Coordinates of C-alpha atoms and ligand atoms in Angstrom, one line a residue:
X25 CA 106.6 -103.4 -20.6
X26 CA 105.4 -104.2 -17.5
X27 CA 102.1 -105.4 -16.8
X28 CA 99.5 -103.4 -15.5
X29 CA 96.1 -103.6 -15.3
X30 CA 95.4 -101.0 -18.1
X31 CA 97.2 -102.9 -20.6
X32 CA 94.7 -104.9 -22.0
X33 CA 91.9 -102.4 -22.0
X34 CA 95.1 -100.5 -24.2
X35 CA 95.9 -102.9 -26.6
X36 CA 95.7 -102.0 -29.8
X37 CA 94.3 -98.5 -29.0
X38 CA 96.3 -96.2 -31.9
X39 CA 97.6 -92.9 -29.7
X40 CA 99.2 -90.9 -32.9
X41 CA 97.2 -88.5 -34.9
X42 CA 95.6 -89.8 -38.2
X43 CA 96.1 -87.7 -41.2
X44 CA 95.4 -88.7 -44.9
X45 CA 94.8 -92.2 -43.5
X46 CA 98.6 -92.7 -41.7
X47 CA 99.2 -92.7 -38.0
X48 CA 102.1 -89.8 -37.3
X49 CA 103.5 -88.2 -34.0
X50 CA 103.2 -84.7 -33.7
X51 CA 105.9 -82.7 -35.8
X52 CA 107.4 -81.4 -32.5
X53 CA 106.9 -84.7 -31.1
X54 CA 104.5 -83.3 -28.3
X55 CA 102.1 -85.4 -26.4
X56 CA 99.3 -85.2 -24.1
X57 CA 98.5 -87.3 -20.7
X58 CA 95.6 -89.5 -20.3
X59 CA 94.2 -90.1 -16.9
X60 CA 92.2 -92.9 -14.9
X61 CA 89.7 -90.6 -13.3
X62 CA 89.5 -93.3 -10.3
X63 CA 92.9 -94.1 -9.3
X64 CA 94.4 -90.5 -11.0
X65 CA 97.4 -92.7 -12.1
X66 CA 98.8 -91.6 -15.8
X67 CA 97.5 -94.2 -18.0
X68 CA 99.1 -93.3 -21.4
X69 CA 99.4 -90.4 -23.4
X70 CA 98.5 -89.6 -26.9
X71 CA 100.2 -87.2 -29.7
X72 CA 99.0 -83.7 -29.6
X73 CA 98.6 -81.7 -32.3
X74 CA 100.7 -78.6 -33.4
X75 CA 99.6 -75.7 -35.3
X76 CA 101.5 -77.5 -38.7
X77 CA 99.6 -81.0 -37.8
X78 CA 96.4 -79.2 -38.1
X79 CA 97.3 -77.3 -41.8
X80 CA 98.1 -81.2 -42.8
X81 CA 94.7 -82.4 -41.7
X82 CA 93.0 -79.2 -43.7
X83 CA 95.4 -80.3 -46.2
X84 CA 94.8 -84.4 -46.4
X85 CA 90.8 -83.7 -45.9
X86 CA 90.6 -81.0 -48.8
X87 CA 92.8 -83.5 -50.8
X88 CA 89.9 -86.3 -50.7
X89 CA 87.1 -83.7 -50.9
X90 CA 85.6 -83.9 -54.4
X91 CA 86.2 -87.8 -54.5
X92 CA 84.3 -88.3 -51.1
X93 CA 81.3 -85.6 -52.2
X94 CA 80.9 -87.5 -55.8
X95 CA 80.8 -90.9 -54.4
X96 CA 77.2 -92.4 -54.5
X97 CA 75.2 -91.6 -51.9
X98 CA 74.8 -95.2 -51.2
X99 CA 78.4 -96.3 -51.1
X100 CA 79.2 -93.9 -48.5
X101 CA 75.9 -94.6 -46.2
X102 CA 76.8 -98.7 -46.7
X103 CA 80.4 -97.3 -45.5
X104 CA 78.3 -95.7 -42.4
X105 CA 76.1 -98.9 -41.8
X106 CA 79.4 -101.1 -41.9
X107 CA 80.9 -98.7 -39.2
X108 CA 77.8 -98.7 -37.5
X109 CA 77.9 -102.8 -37.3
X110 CA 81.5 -103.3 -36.0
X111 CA 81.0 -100.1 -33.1
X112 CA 78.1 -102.4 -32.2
X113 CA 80.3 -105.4 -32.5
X114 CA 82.7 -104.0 -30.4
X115 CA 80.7 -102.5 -28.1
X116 CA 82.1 -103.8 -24.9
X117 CA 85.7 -102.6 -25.5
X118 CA 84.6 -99.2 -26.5
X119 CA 82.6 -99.2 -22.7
X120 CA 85.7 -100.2 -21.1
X121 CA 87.4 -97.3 -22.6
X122 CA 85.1 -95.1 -22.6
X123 CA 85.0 -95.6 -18.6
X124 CA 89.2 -95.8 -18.0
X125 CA 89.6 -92.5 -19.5
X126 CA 86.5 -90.6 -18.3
X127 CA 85.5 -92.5 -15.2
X128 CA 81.7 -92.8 -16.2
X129 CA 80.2 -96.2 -14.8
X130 CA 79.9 -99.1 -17.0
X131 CA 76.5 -99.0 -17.8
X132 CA 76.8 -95.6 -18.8
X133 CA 79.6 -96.4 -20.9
X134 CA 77.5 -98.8 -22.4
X135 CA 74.9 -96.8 -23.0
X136 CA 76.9 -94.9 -25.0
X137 CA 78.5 -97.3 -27.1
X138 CA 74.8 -98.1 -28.7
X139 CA 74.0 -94.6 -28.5
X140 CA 77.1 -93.4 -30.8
X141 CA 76.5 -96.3 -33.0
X142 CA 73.6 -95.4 -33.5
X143 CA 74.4 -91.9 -35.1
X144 CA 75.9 -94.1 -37.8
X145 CA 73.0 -96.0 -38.8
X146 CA 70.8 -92.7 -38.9
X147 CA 73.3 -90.9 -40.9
X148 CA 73.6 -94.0 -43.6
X149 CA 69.4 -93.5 -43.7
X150 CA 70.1 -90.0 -44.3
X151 CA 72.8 -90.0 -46.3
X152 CA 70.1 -91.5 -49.6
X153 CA 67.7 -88.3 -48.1
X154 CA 69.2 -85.3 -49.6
X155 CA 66.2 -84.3 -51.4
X156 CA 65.9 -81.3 -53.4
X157 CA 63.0 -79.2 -54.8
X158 CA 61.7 -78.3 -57.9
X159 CA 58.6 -75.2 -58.3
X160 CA 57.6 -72.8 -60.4
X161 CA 58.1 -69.4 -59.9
X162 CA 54.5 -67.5 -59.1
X163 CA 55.5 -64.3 -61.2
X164 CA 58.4 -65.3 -64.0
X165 CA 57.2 -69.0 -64.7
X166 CA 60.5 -69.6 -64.8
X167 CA 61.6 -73.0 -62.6
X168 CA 63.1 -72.9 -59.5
X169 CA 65.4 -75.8 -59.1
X170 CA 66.8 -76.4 -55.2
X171 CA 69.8 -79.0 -54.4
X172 CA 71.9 -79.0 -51.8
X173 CA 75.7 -80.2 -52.1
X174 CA 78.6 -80.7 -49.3
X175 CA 79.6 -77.7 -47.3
X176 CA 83.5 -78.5 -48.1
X177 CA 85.5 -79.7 -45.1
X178 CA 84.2 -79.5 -41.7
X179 CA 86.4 -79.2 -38.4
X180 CA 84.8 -81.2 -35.5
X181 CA 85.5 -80.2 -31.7
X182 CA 84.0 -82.4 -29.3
X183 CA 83.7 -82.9 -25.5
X184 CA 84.8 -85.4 -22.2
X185 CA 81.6 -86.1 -21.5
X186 CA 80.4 -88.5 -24.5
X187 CA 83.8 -89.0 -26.2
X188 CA 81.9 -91.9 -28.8
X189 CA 78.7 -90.3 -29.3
X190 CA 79.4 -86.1 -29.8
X191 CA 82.0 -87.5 -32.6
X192 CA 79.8 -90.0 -34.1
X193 CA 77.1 -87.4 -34.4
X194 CA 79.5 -84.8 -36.4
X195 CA 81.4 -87.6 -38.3
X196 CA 78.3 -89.3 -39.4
X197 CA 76.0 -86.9 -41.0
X198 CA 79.1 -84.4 -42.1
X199 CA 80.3 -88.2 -44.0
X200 CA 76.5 -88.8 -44.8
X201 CA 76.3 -85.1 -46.7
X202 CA 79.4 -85.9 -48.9
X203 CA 81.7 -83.6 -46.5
X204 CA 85.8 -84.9 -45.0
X205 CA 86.4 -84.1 -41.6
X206 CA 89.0 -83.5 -39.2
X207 CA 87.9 -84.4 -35.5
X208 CA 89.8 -82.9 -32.7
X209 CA 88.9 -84.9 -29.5
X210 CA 88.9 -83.5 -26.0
X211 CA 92.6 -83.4 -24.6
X212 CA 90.5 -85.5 -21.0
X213 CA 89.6 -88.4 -23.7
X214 CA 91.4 -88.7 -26.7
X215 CA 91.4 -92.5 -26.7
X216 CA 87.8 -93.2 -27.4
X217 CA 87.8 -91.5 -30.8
X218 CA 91.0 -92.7 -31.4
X219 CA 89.7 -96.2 -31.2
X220 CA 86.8 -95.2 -33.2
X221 CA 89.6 -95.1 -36.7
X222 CA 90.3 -98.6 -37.3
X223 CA 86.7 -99.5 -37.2
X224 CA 86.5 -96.6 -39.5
X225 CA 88.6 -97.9 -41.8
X226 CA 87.2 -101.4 -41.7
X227 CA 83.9 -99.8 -42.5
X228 CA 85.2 -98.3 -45.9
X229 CA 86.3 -94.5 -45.0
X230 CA 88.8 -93.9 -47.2
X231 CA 91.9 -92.3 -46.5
X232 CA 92.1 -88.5 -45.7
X233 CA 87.7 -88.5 -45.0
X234 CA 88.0 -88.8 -41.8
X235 CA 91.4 -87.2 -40.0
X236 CA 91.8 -87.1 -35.9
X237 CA 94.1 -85.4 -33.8
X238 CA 93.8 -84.8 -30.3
X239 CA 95.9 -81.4 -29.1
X240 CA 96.4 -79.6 -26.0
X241 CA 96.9 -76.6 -27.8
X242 CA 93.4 -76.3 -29.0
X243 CA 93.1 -73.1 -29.4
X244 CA 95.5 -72.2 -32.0
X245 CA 95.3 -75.3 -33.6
X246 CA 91.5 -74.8 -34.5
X247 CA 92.0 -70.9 -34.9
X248 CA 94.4 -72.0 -37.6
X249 CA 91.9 -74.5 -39.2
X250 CA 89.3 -71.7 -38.9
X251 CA 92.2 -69.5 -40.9
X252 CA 92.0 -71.8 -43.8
X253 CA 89.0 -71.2 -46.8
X254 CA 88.7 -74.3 -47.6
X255 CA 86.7 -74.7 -44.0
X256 CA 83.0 -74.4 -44.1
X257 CA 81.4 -75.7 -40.9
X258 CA 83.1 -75.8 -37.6
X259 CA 80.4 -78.0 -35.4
X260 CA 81.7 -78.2 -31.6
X261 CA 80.0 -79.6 -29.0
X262 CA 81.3 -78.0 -25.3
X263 CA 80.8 -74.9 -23.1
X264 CA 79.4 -71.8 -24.0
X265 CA 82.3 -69.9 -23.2
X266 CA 84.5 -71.7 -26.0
X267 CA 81.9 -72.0 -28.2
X268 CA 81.2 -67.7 -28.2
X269 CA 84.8 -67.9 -28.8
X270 CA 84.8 -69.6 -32.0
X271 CA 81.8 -68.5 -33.4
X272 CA 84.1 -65.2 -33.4
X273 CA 86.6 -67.4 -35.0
X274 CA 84.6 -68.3 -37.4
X275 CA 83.3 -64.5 -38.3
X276 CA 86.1 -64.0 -40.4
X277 CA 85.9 -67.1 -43.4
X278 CA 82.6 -66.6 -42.6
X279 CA 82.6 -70.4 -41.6
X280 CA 79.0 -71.6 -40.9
X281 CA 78.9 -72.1 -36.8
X282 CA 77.2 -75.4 -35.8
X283 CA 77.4 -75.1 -31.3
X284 CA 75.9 -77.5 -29.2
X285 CA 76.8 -75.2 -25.8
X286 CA 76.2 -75.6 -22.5
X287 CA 72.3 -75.9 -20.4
X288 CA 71.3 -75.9 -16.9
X289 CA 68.0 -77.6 -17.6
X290 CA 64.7 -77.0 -14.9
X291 CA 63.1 -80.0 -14.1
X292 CA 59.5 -79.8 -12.9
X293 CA 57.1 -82.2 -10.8
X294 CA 53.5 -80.6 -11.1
X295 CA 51.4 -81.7 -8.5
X296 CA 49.4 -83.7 -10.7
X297 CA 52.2 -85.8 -11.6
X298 CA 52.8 -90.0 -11.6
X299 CA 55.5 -89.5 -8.8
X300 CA 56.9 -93.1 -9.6
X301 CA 57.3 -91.8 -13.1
X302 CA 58.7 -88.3 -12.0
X303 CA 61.2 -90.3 -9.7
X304 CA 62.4 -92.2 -12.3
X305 CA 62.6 -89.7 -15.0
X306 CA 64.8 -87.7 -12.1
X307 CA 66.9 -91.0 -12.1
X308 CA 67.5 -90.6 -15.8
X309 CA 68.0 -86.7 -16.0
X310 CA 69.9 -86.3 -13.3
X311 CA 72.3 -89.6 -13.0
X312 CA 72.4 -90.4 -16.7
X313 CA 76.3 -89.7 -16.5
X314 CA 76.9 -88.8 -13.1
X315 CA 75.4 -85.6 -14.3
X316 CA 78.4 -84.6 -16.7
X317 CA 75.6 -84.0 -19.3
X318 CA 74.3 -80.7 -21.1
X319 CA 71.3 -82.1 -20.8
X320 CA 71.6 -83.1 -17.2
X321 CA 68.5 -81.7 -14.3
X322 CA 70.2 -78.7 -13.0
X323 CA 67.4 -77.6 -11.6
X324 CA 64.2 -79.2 -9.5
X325 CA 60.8 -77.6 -9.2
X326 CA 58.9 -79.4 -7.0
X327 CA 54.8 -78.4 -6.2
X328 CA 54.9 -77.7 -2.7
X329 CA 51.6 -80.4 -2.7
X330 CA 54.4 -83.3 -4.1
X331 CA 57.6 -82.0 -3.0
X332 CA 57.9 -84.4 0.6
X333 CA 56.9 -87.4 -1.3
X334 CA 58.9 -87.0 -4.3
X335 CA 61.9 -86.1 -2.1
X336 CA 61.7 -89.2 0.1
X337 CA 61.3 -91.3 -3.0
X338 CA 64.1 -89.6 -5.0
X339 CA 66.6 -89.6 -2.2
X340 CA 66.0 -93.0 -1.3
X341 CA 67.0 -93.6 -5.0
X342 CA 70.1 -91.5 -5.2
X343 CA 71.3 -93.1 -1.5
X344 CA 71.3 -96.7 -2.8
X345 CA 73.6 -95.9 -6.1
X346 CA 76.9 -97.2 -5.2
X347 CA 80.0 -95.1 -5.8
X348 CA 83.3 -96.9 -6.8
X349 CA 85.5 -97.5 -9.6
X350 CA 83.1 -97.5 -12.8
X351 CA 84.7 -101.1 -14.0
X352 CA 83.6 -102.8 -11.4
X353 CA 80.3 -104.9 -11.3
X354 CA 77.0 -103.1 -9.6
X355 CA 79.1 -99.7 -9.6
X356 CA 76.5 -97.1 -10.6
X357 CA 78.9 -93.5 -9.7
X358 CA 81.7 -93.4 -11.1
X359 CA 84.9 -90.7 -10.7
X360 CA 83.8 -87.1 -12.1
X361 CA 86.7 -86.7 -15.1
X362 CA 88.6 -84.6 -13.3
X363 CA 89.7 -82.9 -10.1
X364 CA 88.6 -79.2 -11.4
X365 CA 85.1 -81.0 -12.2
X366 CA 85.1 -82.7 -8.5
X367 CA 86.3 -79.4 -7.0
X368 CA 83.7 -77.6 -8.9
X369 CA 80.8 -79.5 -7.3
X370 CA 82.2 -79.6 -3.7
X371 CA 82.0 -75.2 -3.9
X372 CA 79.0 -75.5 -5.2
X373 CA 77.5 -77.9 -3.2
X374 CA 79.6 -75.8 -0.1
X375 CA 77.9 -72.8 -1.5
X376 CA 74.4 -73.6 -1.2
X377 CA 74.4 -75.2 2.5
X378 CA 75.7 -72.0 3.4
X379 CA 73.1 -70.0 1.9
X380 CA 70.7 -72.7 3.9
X381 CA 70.0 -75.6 1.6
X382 CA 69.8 -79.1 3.7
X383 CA 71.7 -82.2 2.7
X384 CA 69.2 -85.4 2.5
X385 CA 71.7 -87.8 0.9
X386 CA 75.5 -87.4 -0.1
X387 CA 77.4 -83.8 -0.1
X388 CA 80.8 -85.1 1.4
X389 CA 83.5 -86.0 -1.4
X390 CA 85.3 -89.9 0.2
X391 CA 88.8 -89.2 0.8
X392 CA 91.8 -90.5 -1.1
X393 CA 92.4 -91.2 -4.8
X394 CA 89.8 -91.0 -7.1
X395 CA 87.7 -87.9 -8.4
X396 CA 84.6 -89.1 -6.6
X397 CA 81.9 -87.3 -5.5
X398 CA 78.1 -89.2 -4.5
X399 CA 74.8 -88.6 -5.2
X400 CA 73.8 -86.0 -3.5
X401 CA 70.2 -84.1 -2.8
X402 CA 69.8 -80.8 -1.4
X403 CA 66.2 -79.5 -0.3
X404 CA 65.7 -76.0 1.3
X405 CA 68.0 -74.3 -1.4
X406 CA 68.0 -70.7 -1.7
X407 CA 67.2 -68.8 -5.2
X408 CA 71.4 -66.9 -4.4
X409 CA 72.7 -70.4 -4.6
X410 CA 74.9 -70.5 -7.4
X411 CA 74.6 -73.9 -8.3
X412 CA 71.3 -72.6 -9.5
X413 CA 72.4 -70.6 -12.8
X414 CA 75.5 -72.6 -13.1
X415 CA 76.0 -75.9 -14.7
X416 CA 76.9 -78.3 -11.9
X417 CA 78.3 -81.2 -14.2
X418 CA 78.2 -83.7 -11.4
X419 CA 75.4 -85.8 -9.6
X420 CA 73.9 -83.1 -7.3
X421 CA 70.2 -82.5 -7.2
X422 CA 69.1 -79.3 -5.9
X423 CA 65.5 -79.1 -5.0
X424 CA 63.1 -76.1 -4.6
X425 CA 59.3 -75.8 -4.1
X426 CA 56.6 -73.3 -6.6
X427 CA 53.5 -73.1 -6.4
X428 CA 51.6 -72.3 -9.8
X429 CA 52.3 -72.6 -13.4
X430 CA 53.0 -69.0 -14.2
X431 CA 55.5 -68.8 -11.2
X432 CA 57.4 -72.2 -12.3
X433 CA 57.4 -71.1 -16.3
X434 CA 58.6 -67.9 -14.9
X435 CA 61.7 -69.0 -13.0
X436 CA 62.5 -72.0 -15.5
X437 CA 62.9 -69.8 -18.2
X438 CA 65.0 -66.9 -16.1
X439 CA 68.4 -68.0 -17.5
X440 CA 70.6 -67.4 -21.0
X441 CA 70.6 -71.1 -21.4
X442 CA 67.9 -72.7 -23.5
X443 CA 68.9 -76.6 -24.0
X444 CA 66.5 -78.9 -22.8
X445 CA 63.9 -78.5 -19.8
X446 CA 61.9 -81.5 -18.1
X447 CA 58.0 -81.2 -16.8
X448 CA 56.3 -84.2 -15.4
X449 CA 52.1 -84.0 -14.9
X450 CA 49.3 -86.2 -15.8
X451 CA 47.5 -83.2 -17.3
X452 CA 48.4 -83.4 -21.3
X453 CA 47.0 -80.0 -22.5
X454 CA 49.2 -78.4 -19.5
X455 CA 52.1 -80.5 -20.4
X456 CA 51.9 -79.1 -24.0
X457 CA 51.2 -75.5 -22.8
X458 CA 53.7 -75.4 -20.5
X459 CA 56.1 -77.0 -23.3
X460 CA 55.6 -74.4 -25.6
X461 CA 56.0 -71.6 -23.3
X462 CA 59.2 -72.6 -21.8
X463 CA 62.1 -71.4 -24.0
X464 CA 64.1 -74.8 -24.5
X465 CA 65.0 -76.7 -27.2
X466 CA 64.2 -79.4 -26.0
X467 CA 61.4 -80.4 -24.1
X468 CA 60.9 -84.1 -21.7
X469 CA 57.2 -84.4 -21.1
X470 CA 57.2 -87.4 -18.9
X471 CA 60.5 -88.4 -19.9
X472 CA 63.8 -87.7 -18.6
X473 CA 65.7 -88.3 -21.7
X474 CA 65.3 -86.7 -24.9
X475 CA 68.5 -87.6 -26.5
X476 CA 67.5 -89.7 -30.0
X477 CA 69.5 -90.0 -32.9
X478 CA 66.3 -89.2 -34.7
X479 CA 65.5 -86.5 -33.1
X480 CA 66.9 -82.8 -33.7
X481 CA 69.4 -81.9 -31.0
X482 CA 70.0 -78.4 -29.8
X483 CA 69.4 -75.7 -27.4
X484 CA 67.8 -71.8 -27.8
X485 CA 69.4 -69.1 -26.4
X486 CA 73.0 -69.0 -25.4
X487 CA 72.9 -72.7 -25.2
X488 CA 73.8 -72.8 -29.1
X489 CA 73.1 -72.9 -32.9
X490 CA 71.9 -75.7 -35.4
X491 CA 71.0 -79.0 -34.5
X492 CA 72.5 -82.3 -34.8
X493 CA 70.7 -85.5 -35.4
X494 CA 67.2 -85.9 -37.4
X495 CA 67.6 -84.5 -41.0
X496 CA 68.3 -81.1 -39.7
X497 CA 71.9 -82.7 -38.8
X498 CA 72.2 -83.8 -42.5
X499 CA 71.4 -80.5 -43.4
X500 CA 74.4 -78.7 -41.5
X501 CA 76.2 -79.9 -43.5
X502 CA 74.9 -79.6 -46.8
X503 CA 75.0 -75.6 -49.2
X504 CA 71.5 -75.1 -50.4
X505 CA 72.3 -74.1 -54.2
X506 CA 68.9 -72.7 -56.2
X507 CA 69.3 -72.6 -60.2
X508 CA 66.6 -70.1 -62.1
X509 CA 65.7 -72.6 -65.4
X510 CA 64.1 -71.6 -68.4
X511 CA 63.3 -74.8 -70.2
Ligands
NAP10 P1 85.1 -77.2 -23.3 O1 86.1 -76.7 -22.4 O2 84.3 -76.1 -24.0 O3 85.8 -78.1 -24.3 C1 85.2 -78.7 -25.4 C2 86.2 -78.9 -26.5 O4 86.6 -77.7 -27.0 C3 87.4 -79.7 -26.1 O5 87.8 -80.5 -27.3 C4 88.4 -78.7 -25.9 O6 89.7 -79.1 -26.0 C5 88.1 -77.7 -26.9 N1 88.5 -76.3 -26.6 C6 88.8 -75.7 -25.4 N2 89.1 -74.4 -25.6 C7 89.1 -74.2 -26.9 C8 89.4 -73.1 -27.7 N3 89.8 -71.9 -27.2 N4 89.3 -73.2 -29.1 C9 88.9 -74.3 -29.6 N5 88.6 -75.5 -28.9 C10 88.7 -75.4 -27.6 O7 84.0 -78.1 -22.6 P2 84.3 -79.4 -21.8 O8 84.9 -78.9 -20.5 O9 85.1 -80.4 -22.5 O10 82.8 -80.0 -21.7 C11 81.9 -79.5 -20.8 C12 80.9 -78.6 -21.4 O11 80.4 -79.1 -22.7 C13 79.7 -78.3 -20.6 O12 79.5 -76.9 -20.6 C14 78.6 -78.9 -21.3 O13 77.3 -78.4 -21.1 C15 79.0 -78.9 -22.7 N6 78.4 -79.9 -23.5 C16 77.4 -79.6 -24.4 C17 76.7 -80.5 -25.1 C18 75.6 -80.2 -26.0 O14 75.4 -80.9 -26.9 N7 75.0 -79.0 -25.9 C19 77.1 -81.9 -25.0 C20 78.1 -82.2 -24.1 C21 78.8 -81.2 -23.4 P3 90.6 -79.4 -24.7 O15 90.0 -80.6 -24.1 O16 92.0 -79.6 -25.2 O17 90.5 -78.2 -23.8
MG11 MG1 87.7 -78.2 -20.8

């Protein structure tokens, strides 16, 4: 083998699928490219999943079911604070991957190293917290006993964008309930949760709990896992568009549909606001991965008061992040995953100078190799633009002016997305009446980061169903059964 300069961020990176606890190709031997997002050069490639793979996964996860579900609650959260440990442990490694397959800067990739470990730790807390109920009933007298037991195996489909963290928040709690799992990995980043099995294994997870395959083919590989009654919960993190797709899937099993979709989040400055802090909470919600993030500021609202100071500020911000290879030291921009992502912002970006909006910093792609794209502020932008109802998914900032609060409420809430919305002010009882009137489920007052393991994750509206994280993630993945006692 020659060497390159991937080779040791490779090493010892598994690239088959894992099913019942053995590394396998595919059974038609198919496999799947894997690309460095800054030099577009194919890096390796990883098994991909047939249609038969994914009945063996249903297979080797059903297999271990009962033995998984009846093991104490605290061996299997020990076996999630072990795993929790060595991701912590190996931290660095996992970054370095993270950013070779998915471009994201190094501190990001960082970032999310802790924050996917993190899931773990929560979810062995949680995994001793499946409480039940016990009550009288008013009229019978008879008792009403609540407990609530694993679903039965749950499919996992989960993003580019954070490939550690949006599996280590299914695996973990789905584990945590007493549930086995098969994981199917976005076909941009397969590596990451491929890496993720060994320390699994170290950790404890027995064979078959935990099952991974990456596929191209996703859609008929996790129609066919949908097919199968022994599925329960499908939880996918991704797009709205896929996810109203498998929530049809699901309709027929009846297969409980856990969707973390897409947002296009508002982010508003009132004119009361700490413009240091709004600035920096911009920083966050916008640049907090190169703005491939449901949760990313799709949307500025800016009090005509505010808006020329906060823009000054803010640009000057965005202008001094360096763009460049995301493994390289003081690189704050990396590549956007893809070139559809990259072309994506550059019509969007195209699309709202023409309809008037004024480039302060950024809106020019570098040429050559590499998916880059910088960050970029626009002011001036038109309420046609169309970066304004769609998710941009890259590090562009588009910036508009209101002027009261029924206005801003008004035009933050005109969309069918419902994730997450930001409001900076200095004014609490308008921060918390504002909050409550703005249809998002989840709210940054004075923050621009909201993401928290113990926190419930999740959006209203088309932006999806169920939450992830806090015990309400536990509870996914846990049956409510009630027994009517006499005794
Ligand atoms: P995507 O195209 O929806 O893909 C997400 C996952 O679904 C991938 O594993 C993908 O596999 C798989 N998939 C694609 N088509 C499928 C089908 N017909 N049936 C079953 N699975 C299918 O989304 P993406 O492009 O990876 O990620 C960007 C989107 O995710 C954005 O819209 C973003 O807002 C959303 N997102 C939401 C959250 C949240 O928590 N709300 C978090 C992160 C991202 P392949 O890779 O093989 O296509
Ligand atoms: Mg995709």
């Amino acid at each position: 083998m020659p060497n390159t300069p991937y080779d040791n961020l490779l090493a010892g990176v598994p690239t088959e699928l894992y099913i019942g606890g053995e590394w396998r190709p595919a059974s038609d031997g198919a496999r799947l490219d894997v690309t460095d997002p800054a030099t577009e050069a194919v890096i390796t490639s990883a098994a991909s999943a047939s249609v038969d793979d994914a009945k063996a996964a249903v297979d080797a996860a059903a297999a271990v079911g009962p033995a998984w579900a009846a093991k104490k609650p605290r061996e299997r959260g020990e076996i999630l604070r072990k795993a929790f440990e060595l991701i912590v442990k190996d931290g660095e490694r996992l970054a370095r991957l993270m950013t070779l397959e998915n471009g994201k800067a190094l501190p990001d990739s960082r970032a999310e190293a802790a924050y996917a470990a993190e899931f773990f730790r929560w979810s062995a807390e949680e995994a001793v917290r499946n409480l039940g109920q016990v009550s009288t009933a008013p009229s019978s007298g008879a008792r009403i006993l609540v407990q609530h037991k694993p679903a039965g195996v749950a499919v996992l489909v989960t993003p580019w964008n954070f490939p550690a963290a949006m599996a280590t928040r299914k695996i973990g709690p789905a584990l945590a309930a007493g549930c086995t799992v098969v994981l199917k990995p976005a076909s941009e980043t397969p590596l990451t949760a491929l890496a993720l099995v060994p320390l699994l294994e170290e950790a404890g997870v027995p064979p078959g709990v935990v099952n991974v395959i990456p596929s191209r083919r996703s859609g008929a590989v996790v129609g066919e896992m949908l097919k199968d009654m022994r599925v329960r919960v499908i939880s996918f993190t991704g797009s709205t568009e896929v996810g109203r797709k498998l929530i049809h899937a699901a309709a027929d099993n009846v297969v409980k549909p856990v969707m973390e979709l897409g947002g296009n989040a508002p982010f508003i400055v009132f004119d009361d606001a700490d413009i240091d802090a709004a600035v920096e909470g911009a920083m966050i919600a916008k640049m907090r991965n190169m703005g491939e993030a449901c949760t990313s500021a799709n949307r500025f609202y800016v009090h005509a008061a505010v808006h020329d100071a906060f823009v000054e500020k803010f640009a000057a911000r965005m202008r001094s992040l360096k763009l460049g290879n995301g493994l390289e030291d003081g690189v704050a921009v990396g590549p956007l995953v893809n070139a559809e992502t990259r072309d994506k912002v550059v019509h969007l970006v195209a699309d709202a100078v023409a309809k008037g909006a004024k480039v302060v910093t950024g809106g020019k792609a570098p040429d050559g190799k590499g998916f880059y794209y910088p960050a970029t502020v626009l002011t001036g932008v038109s309420d046609d633009a169309e970066l304004l109802r769609e998710e941009i998914f890259g590090p562009v900032a588009p910036i508009q002016t209101f002027r009261d609060e029924d206005e801003v409420v008004a035009r933050a809430n005109a969309t069918e997305y419902g994730l997450v919305a930001y409001l900076f002010t200095r004014d609490l009882s308008r921060g918390l009446r504002v909050s409550e009137r703005l249809e998002f489920g989840m709210i940054g007052l004075n923050r621009g980061i909201v993401s928290d393991p113990a926190a419930p994750f999740g959006g209203m509206k088309q932006s999806g169903l169920g939450r992830e994280g806090a015990h309400e993630g536990l509870m996914e993945f846990l049956e409510t059964q009630y027994v009517s006692v006499n005794w």
